[in-house]
């Protein structure tokens, strides 16, 4: 028999523990081996049961979930799926959990918990499966109070950056593990970088906080895309949760189109929608970036971008949390370069600088 994925549920609500246990045990490929009411009980269960995945609530007695997660990822890294309340504060805490090393999250309802969690059952078990196969690394010690409001230390630059080509538009797609990967790509980008358009698989209620967190860390301005926004250099535009984001042209300008049409590849927002519009509208003015994520959303459209003249960078397996979307992009022949996450921003800057130099030489 195939070995089942073992899960420990950590939540202070007896009802939630019972519901999650039932949802997990209904699956043929997983089993809930323990349910803990707080992190201290969970710590002993983890030592004894050695689960493949844990689901973790945030607000709990004796030790909150973020403090427990921080200690766990420093001392015994393992896949963690956060089960977070869908509130503005819950979104902030969830993003901090992803920063600390959680693989993904599920937004549980504030009311109607029984009905809500049962409606989310397929999403929960799919994310547990993804978490079980995720690449989880050891995280450094750090405060759990929130992210710094100032940009992180950037790599030392011995000379001013050359003028970048601002005619280009950078298009980024990501899913599981993408919040931290996107941060890694955006924080080195200078204030005069080309417009950046991003689709990260994320539900409504979380992208506002995600954009604000990125904006506090970056030299460029980061915000949720609004329908009709002109795509400007020095700005990044994030697809709002529950809405597709694509690019269109208005006269001589590129603009953002935000719409709530049907899901594509089961996702809304979908990377496929963004990348296909980039192939059609931007052509050789596009730079494509595919980051960590499960599945194949956007891979075929990234090949369409390449065929239309885009230059595409894909994250390598070793640095991905989940090597699904990048693997599919590579298999589709969409990648010009496959790089570790830390090399993607430098490669973008080098490509943009060389494009500007080539244009200047032609003139």
Short mmCIF file of C-alpha atoms in Angstrom, two decimals:
data_model
loop_
_atom_site.label_atom_id
_atom_site.label_comp_id
_atom_site.label_asym_id
_atom_site.label_seq_id
_atom_site.Cartn_x
_atom_site.Cartn_y
_atom_site.Cartn_z
CA UNK A 1 0.00 0.00 0.00
CA UNK A 2 1.08 3.58 -0.68
CA UNK A 3 2.18 5.37 2.45
CA UNK A 4 -0.33 7.97 3.63
CA UNK A 5 0.62 11.57 4.34
CA UNK A 6 0.46 12.04 8.11
CA UNK A 7 -0.94 15.30 9.46
CA UNK A 8 -1.09 16.94 12.89
CA UNK A 9 -3.82 19.56 13.34
CA UNK A 10 -3.07 22.45 15.72
CA UNK A 11 -6.02 24.69 16.63
CA UNK A 12 -7.49 25.92 19.91
CA UNK A 13 -11.05 25.32 18.67
CA UNK A 14 -12.31 21.80 19.40
CA UNK A 15 -14.83 22.21 16.56
CA UNK A 16 -12.15 23.14 14.02
CA UNK A 17 -9.91 20.29 15.17
CA UNK A 18 -12.77 17.86 14.75
CA UNK A 19 -13.75 19.19 11.31
CA UNK A 20 -10.19 19.20 9.97
CA UNK A 21 -9.57 15.71 11.32
CA UNK A 22 -12.72 14.44 9.60
CA UNK A 23 -11.83 16.16 6.29
CA UNK A 24 -8.31 14.71 6.34
CA UNK A 25 -9.38 11.20 7.30
CA UNK A 26 -11.89 11.07 4.42
CA UNK A 27 -8.94 11.07 2.00
CA UNK A 28 -7.38 7.80 0.90
CA UNK A 29 -3.89 9.27 0.79
CA UNK A 30 -3.69 11.04 4.15
CA UNK A 31 -4.42 10.53 7.83
CA UNK A 32 -4.67 12.85 10.82
CA UNK A 33 -2.37 11.29 13.41
CA UNK A 34 -2.96 13.90 16.10
CA UNK A 35 -4.85 17.07 17.02
CA UNK A 36 -3.41 19.60 19.47
CA UNK A 37 -5.15 22.45 21.27
CA UNK A 38 -2.03 24.59 21.59
CA UNK A 39 1.60 24.72 20.41
CA UNK A 40 3.04 23.17 23.54
CA UNK A 41 0.89 20.07 23.12
CA UNK A 42 1.71 20.14 19.40
CA UNK A 43 5.44 20.21 20.11
CA UNK A 44 5.24 16.89 21.96
CA UNK A 45 3.03 15.37 19.26
CA UNK A 46 5.49 16.38 16.55
CA UNK A 47 8.37 14.82 18.47
CA UNK A 48 6.43 11.60 19.00
CA UNK A 49 4.55 11.26 15.69
CA UNK A 50 6.94 12.91 13.20
CA UNK A 51 4.14 14.06 10.85
CA UNK A 52 4.64 15.00 7.22
CA UNK A 53 2.55 18.19 7.51
CA UNK A 54 0.98 20.27 10.25
CA UNK A 55 -1.96 22.65 9.96
CA UNK A 56 -1.54 25.61 12.27
CA UNK A 57 -3.88 28.25 13.66
CA UNK A 58 -2.52 31.63 14.75
CA UNK A 59 -4.46 32.77 17.82
CA UNK A 60 -3.92 30.12 20.50
CA UNK A 61 -3.27 29.98 24.25
CA UNK A 62 0.18 29.71 25.85
CA UNK A 63 2.05 30.50 22.61
CA UNK A 64 0.70 32.13 19.46
CA UNK A 65 1.05 30.38 16.13
CA UNK A 66 3.65 32.78 14.73
CA UNK A 67 6.01 32.32 17.65
CA UNK A 68 5.59 28.55 17.40
CA UNK A 69 6.14 28.64 13.63
CA UNK A 70 9.26 30.76 14.04
CA UNK A 71 10.76 28.30 16.52
CA UNK A 72 9.70 25.29 14.47
CA UNK A 73 11.27 26.57 11.24
CA UNK A 74 14.54 27.36 13.02
CA UNK A 75 14.85 24.10 14.89
CA UNK A 76 12.88 21.48 12.96
CA UNK A 77 11.77 22.74 9.53
CA UNK A 78 8.71 20.97 8.18
CA UNK A 79 5.77 21.76 5.88
CA UNK A 80 3.18 23.96 7.60
CA UNK A 81 -0.24 24.95 6.26
CA UNK A 82 -1.67 27.98 8.05
CA UNK A 83 -5.41 28.04 8.81
CA UNK A 84 -6.10 31.75 9.15
CA UNK A 85 -9.19 33.86 9.76
CA UNK A 86 -10.24 35.95 6.77
CA UNK A 87 -9.81 39.44 8.26
CA UNK A 88 -7.48 42.35 7.54
CA UNK A 89 -5.47 41.50 10.63
CA UNK A 90 -5.58 37.84 9.68
CA UNK A 91 -4.13 38.69 6.27
CA UNK A 92 -1.20 40.55 7.85
CA UNK A 93 -0.46 37.66 10.17
CA UNK A 94 -0.76 35.14 7.34
CA UNK A 95 1.78 37.02 5.23
CA UNK A 96 4.15 37.06 8.19
CA UNK A 97 3.66 33.30 8.52
CA UNK A 98 4.60 32.79 4.86
CA UNK A 99 7.66 34.96 5.45
CA UNK A 100 8.61 32.70 8.36
CA UNK A 101 8.40 29.59 6.18
CA UNK A 102 4.79 28.36 6.06
CA UNK A 103 4.11 26.73 2.69
CA UNK A 104 0.59 28.07 2.17
CA UNK A 105 -2.62 29.04 3.96
CA UNK A 106 -6.35 28.45 4.03
CA UNK A 107 -8.68 31.31 4.98
CA UNK A 108 -11.25 29.90 7.40
CA UNK A 109 -14.56 31.76 7.85
CA UNK A 110 -15.29 33.81 10.97
CA UNK A 111 -18.89 32.57 11.12
CA UNK A 112 -20.52 29.41 9.84
CA UNK A 113 -17.34 27.48 10.54
CA UNK A 114 -18.80 24.01 9.96
CA UNK A 115 -20.32 24.86 6.59
CA UNK A 116 -17.37 27.04 5.59
CA UNK A 117 -14.68 24.47 6.30
CA UNK A 118 -16.62 21.70 4.57
CA UNK A 119 -16.95 23.93 1.51
CA UNK A 120 -13.18 24.45 1.64
CA UNK A 121 -12.45 20.72 2.08
CA UNK A 122 -11.10 20.15 -1.43
CA UNK A 123 -8.88 23.23 -1.16
CA UNK A 124 -7.58 22.14 2.24
CA UNK A 125 -6.62 18.61 1.18
CA UNK A 126 -5.08 19.81 -2.09
CA UNK A 127 -2.89 22.24 -0.16
CA UNK A 128 -1.90 19.53 2.32
CA UNK A 129 -0.80 17.36 -0.63
CA UNK A 130 1.21 20.25 -2.06
CA UNK A 131 2.75 21.01 1.34
CA UNK A 132 3.81 17.38 1.76
CA UNK A 133 5.93 17.62 -1.40
CA UNK A 134 7.22 21.15 -0.79
CA UNK A 135 10.87 22.05 -0.30
CA UNK A 136 11.14 23.58 3.18
CA UNK A 137 14.30 25.28 4.42
CA UNK A 138 15.59 26.37 7.78
CA UNK A 139 14.72 29.98 8.60
CA UNK A 140 16.81 32.40 10.60
CA UNK A 141 15.68 33.83 13.89
CA UNK A 142 13.67 37.00 13.60
CA UNK A 143 10.99 39.06 15.25
CA UNK A 144 7.42 37.89 14.76
CA UNK A 145 6.00 41.37 15.25
CA UNK A 146 5.93 42.16 11.54
CA UNK A 147 8.09 43.19 8.64
CA UNK A 148 10.40 46.13 8.68
CA UNK A 149 9.04 49.33 7.17
CA UNK A 150 12.36 50.05 5.47
CA UNK A 151 13.84 48.29 2.45
CA UNK A 152 16.17 45.38 3.28
CA UNK A 153 19.86 45.59 2.64
CA UNK A 154 20.52 45.43 -1.08
CA UNK A 155 23.62 43.94 -2.68
CA UNK A 156 26.50 46.37 -2.80
CA UNK A 157 26.70 48.24 -6.11
CA UNK A 158 30.15 49.54 -6.99
CA UNK A 159 28.88 51.96 -9.65
CA UNK A 160 25.54 53.57 -10.53
CA UNK A 161 23.25 51.31 -12.49
CA UNK A 162 23.08 52.12 -16.19
CA UNK A 163 19.88 53.62 -17.50
CA UNK A 164 17.31 50.85 -17.88
CA UNK A 165 14.98 50.28 -20.78
CA UNK A 166 11.57 51.50 -19.59
CA UNK A 167 9.81 50.48 -22.79
CA UNK A 168 9.75 46.93 -21.46
CA UNK A 169 7.14 45.42 -19.12
CA UNK A 170 8.10 42.64 -16.70
CA UNK A 171 5.39 39.99 -16.24
CA UNK A 172 5.65 37.68 -13.20
CA UNK A 173 3.62 34.56 -12.42
CA UNK A 174 3.72 32.60 -9.16
CA UNK A 175 1.72 30.36 -6.86
CA UNK A 176 2.75 28.27 -3.82
CA UNK A 177 5.83 29.85 -2.25
CA UNK A 178 5.41 32.88 -4.47
CA UNK A 179 4.93 35.59 -1.87
CA UNK A 180 8.51 35.35 -0.68
CA UNK A 181 9.85 34.67 -4.18
CA UNK A 182 8.17 37.82 -5.51
CA UNK A 183 9.65 39.83 -2.64
CA UNK A 184 13.10 38.46 -3.53
CA UNK A 185 12.69 39.61 -7.14
CA UNK A 186 11.17 43.03 -6.44
CA UNK A 187 13.32 44.36 -3.60
CA UNK A 188 16.53 44.79 -5.70
CA UNK A 189 14.66 46.58 -8.49
CA UNK A 190 15.63 50.27 -8.75
CA UNK A 191 13.11 53.10 -8.67
CA UNK A 192 13.41 53.59 -12.44
CA UNK A 193 12.71 49.97 -13.36
CA UNK A 194 10.14 49.20 -16.05
CA UNK A 195 6.53 48.53 -15.10
CA UNK A 196 6.03 45.15 -13.44
CA UNK A 197 2.77 43.20 -13.62
CA UNK A 198 2.23 40.28 -11.24
CA UNK A 199 -0.21 37.42 -10.91
CA UNK A 200 0.12 35.48 -7.66
CA UNK A 201 -2.51 32.87 -6.86
CA UNK A 202 -4.19 34.41 -3.82
CA UNK A 203 -7.81 34.70 -2.66
CA UNK A 204 -9.73 37.95 -2.10
CA UNK A 205 -8.90 39.74 1.12
CA UNK A 206 -5.16 39.05 1.09
CA UNK A 207 -3.73 40.84 -1.95
CA UNK A 208 -4.28 44.31 -0.47
CA UNK A 209 -2.08 43.45 2.50
CA UNK A 210 0.43 41.65 0.28
CA UNK A 211 0.80 44.69 -1.99
CA UNK A 212 1.18 47.00 1.01
CA UNK A 213 3.87 44.75 2.51
CA UNK A 214 5.81 44.71 -0.75
CA UNK A 215 5.43 48.47 -1.10
CA UNK A 216 7.00 48.97 2.33
CA UNK A 217 10.03 46.89 1.32
CA UNK A 218 10.69 48.04 -2.26
CA UNK A 219 12.15 51.06 -4.02
CA UNK A 220 9.39 50.82 -6.61
CA UNK A 221 5.74 51.50 -5.76
CA UNK A 222 3.64 48.35 -5.40
CA UNK A 223 -0.15 48.29 -5.36
CA UNK A 224 -3.12 46.19 -6.38
CA UNK A 225 -3.92 46.81 -10.02
CA UNK A 226 -7.00 48.90 -10.75
CA UNK A 227 -8.93 48.62 -13.98
CA UNK A 228 -7.58 51.15 -16.44
CA UNK A 229 -4.30 51.85 -14.61
CA UNK A 230 -1.61 53.05 -16.99
CA UNK A 231 1.47 50.84 -16.60
CA UNK A 232 4.22 53.21 -15.50
CA UNK A 233 7.96 52.72 -14.89
CA UNK A 234 8.84 52.40 -11.23
CA UNK A 235 5.51 50.75 -10.43
CA UNK A 236 4.40 47.16 -9.84
CA UNK A 237 0.78 46.07 -10.29
CA UNK A 238 -0.57 43.02 -8.44
CA UNK A 239 -3.63 41.11 -9.62
CA UNK A 240 -6.38 41.55 -6.99
CA UNK A 241 -7.50 38.31 -5.37
CA UNK A 242 -10.47 36.81 -7.18
CA UNK A 243 -9.86 38.84 -10.37
CA UNK A 244 -7.88 38.22 -13.53
CA UNK A 245 -5.30 40.80 -14.61
CA UNK A 246 -4.32 41.27 -18.22
CA UNK A 247 -2.57 43.93 -20.28
CA UNK A 248 -4.10 45.96 -23.08
CA UNK A 249 -3.13 48.97 -25.12
CA UNK A 250 -4.77 52.40 -25.03
CA UNK A 251 -3.24 54.60 -27.70
CA UNK A 252 0.50 54.59 -27.05
CA UNK A 253 0.11 53.35 -23.46
CA UNK A 254 -0.12 49.94 -21.87
CA UNK A 255 -2.98 49.65 -19.37
CA UNK A 256 -4.19 47.13 -16.79
CA UNK A 257 -7.47 45.31 -17.34
CA UNK A 258 -9.01 43.84 -14.17
CA UNK A 259 -11.97 41.50 -14.62
CA UNK A 260 -13.86 38.76 -12.80
CA UNK A 261 -14.48 36.42 -15.72
CA UNK A 262 -14.48 32.62 -15.28
CA UNK A 263 -11.45 30.90 -13.66
CA UNK A 264 -8.74 29.69 -16.03
CA UNK A 265 -6.85 26.51 -15.12
CA UNK A 266 -9.05 26.58 -11.98
CA UNK A 267 -7.47 29.88 -10.93
CA UNK A 268 -8.66 33.46 -10.67
CA UNK A 269 -6.34 35.29 -10.97
CA UNK A 270 -4.64 33.09 -13.55
CA UNK A 271 -1.08 33.45 -14.82
CA UNK A 272 -2.30 32.13 -18.18
CA UNK A 273 -4.52 35.21 -18.62
CA UNK A 274 -1.69 37.64 -17.86
CA UNK A 275 0.94 35.89 -19.99
CA UNK A 276 -1.36 35.37 -22.96
CA UNK A 277 -2.18 39.09 -22.98
CA UNK A 278 1.55 39.86 -22.77
CA UNK A 279 2.20 37.71 -25.83
CA UNK A 280 -0.56 39.45 -27.76
CA UNK A 281 -0.02 43.05 -26.64
CA UNK A 282 3.63 43.38 -25.59
CA UNK A 283 5.44 40.97 -27.91
CA UNK A 284 9.20 41.67 -27.73
CA UNK A 285 8.61 44.41 -25.15
CA UNK A 286 7.84 41.73 -22.54
CA UNK A 287 10.14 40.06 -20.03
CA UNK A 288 8.54 36.94 -18.53
CA UNK A 289 9.32 35.47 -15.12
CA UNK A 290 7.88 32.18 -13.84
CA UNK A 291 8.36 31.54 -10.14
CA UNK A 292 7.58 28.70 -7.73
CA UNK A 293 4.12 27.15 -7.82
CA UNK A 294 2.08 23.98 -8.18
CA UNK A 295 0.53 22.90 -11.47
CA UNK A 296 1.00 24.29 -14.94
CA UNK A 297 -0.88 27.61 -14.94
CA UNK A 298 0.77 30.00 -17.38
CA UNK A 299 3.30 27.59 -18.87
CA UNK A 300 1.74 27.35 -22.33
CA UNK A 301 1.10 31.09 -22.44
CA UNK A 302 4.72 31.72 -21.50
CA UNK A 303 5.71 29.76 -24.60
CA UNK A 304 3.39 32.05 -26.57
CA UNK A 305 5.27 35.01 -25.05
CA UNK A 306 8.57 33.52 -26.20
CA UNK A 307 7.23 32.93 -29.70
CA UNK A 308 6.10 36.58 -29.76
CA UNK A 309 9.60 37.81 -28.89
CA UNK A 310 9.61 37.94 -25.09
CA UNK A 311 12.72 37.04 -23.07
CA UNK A 312 11.81 34.59 -20.29
CA UNK A 313 13.41 33.65 -16.98
CA UNK A 314 12.29 30.61 -14.97
CA UNK A 315 13.15 29.76 -11.36
CA UNK A 316 15.21 26.59 -10.92
CA UNK A 317 14.11 23.51 -8.99
CA UNK A 318 16.56 23.84 -6.12
CA UNK A 319 15.26 27.28 -5.08
CA UNK A 320 11.53 26.56 -5.61
CA UNK A 321 9.17 25.67 -2.78
CA UNK A 322 7.17 23.75 -5.42
CA UNK A 323 8.66 23.11 -8.87
CA UNK A 324 5.38 22.67 -10.75
CA UNK A 325 4.77 25.79 -12.82
CA UNK A 326 8.48 26.33 -13.57
CA UNK A 327 8.89 22.69 -14.61
CA UNK A 328 5.94 22.93 -17.00
CA UNK A 329 7.29 26.18 -18.47
CA UNK A 330 10.65 24.51 -19.10
CA UNK A 331 8.99 21.45 -20.64
CA UNK A 332 6.97 23.75 -22.94
CA UNK A 333 10.21 25.28 -24.20
CA UNK A 334 9.24 28.67 -22.76
CA UNK A 335 12.49 29.43 -20.88
CA UNK A 336 15.51 31.29 -22.16
CA UNK A 337 17.25 30.98 -18.78
CA UNK A 338 16.63 28.78 -15.72
CA UNK A 339 18.09 30.47 -12.65
CA UNK A 340 18.20 30.29 -8.85
CA UNK A 341 15.78 32.75 -7.27
CA UNK A 342 18.56 35.05 -6.06
CA UNK A 343 19.87 35.46 -9.63
CA UNK A 344 16.58 36.43 -11.28
CA UNK A 345 16.55 40.13 -10.34
CA UNK A 346 20.22 40.60 -11.38
CA UNK A 347 19.49 38.82 -14.67
CA UNK A 348 16.51 41.12 -15.29
CA UNK A 349 18.64 44.21 -14.61
CA UNK A 350 21.41 42.94 -16.86
CA UNK A 351 18.94 42.22 -19.66
CA UNK A 352 17.30 45.64 -19.31
CA UNK A 353 20.67 47.41 -19.25
CA UNK A 354 21.89 45.57 -22.34
CA UNK A 355 18.64 46.38 -24.15
CA UNK A 356 19.11 50.08 -23.41
CA UNK A 357 22.75 49.96 -24.55
CA UNK A 358 21.77 48.20 -27.78
CA UNK A 359 19.12 50.83 -28.50
CA UNK A 360 21.58 53.63 -27.80
CA UNK A 361 24.15 52.07 -30.16
CA UNK A 362 21.57 51.77 -32.92
CA UNK A 363 20.74 55.46 -32.53
#
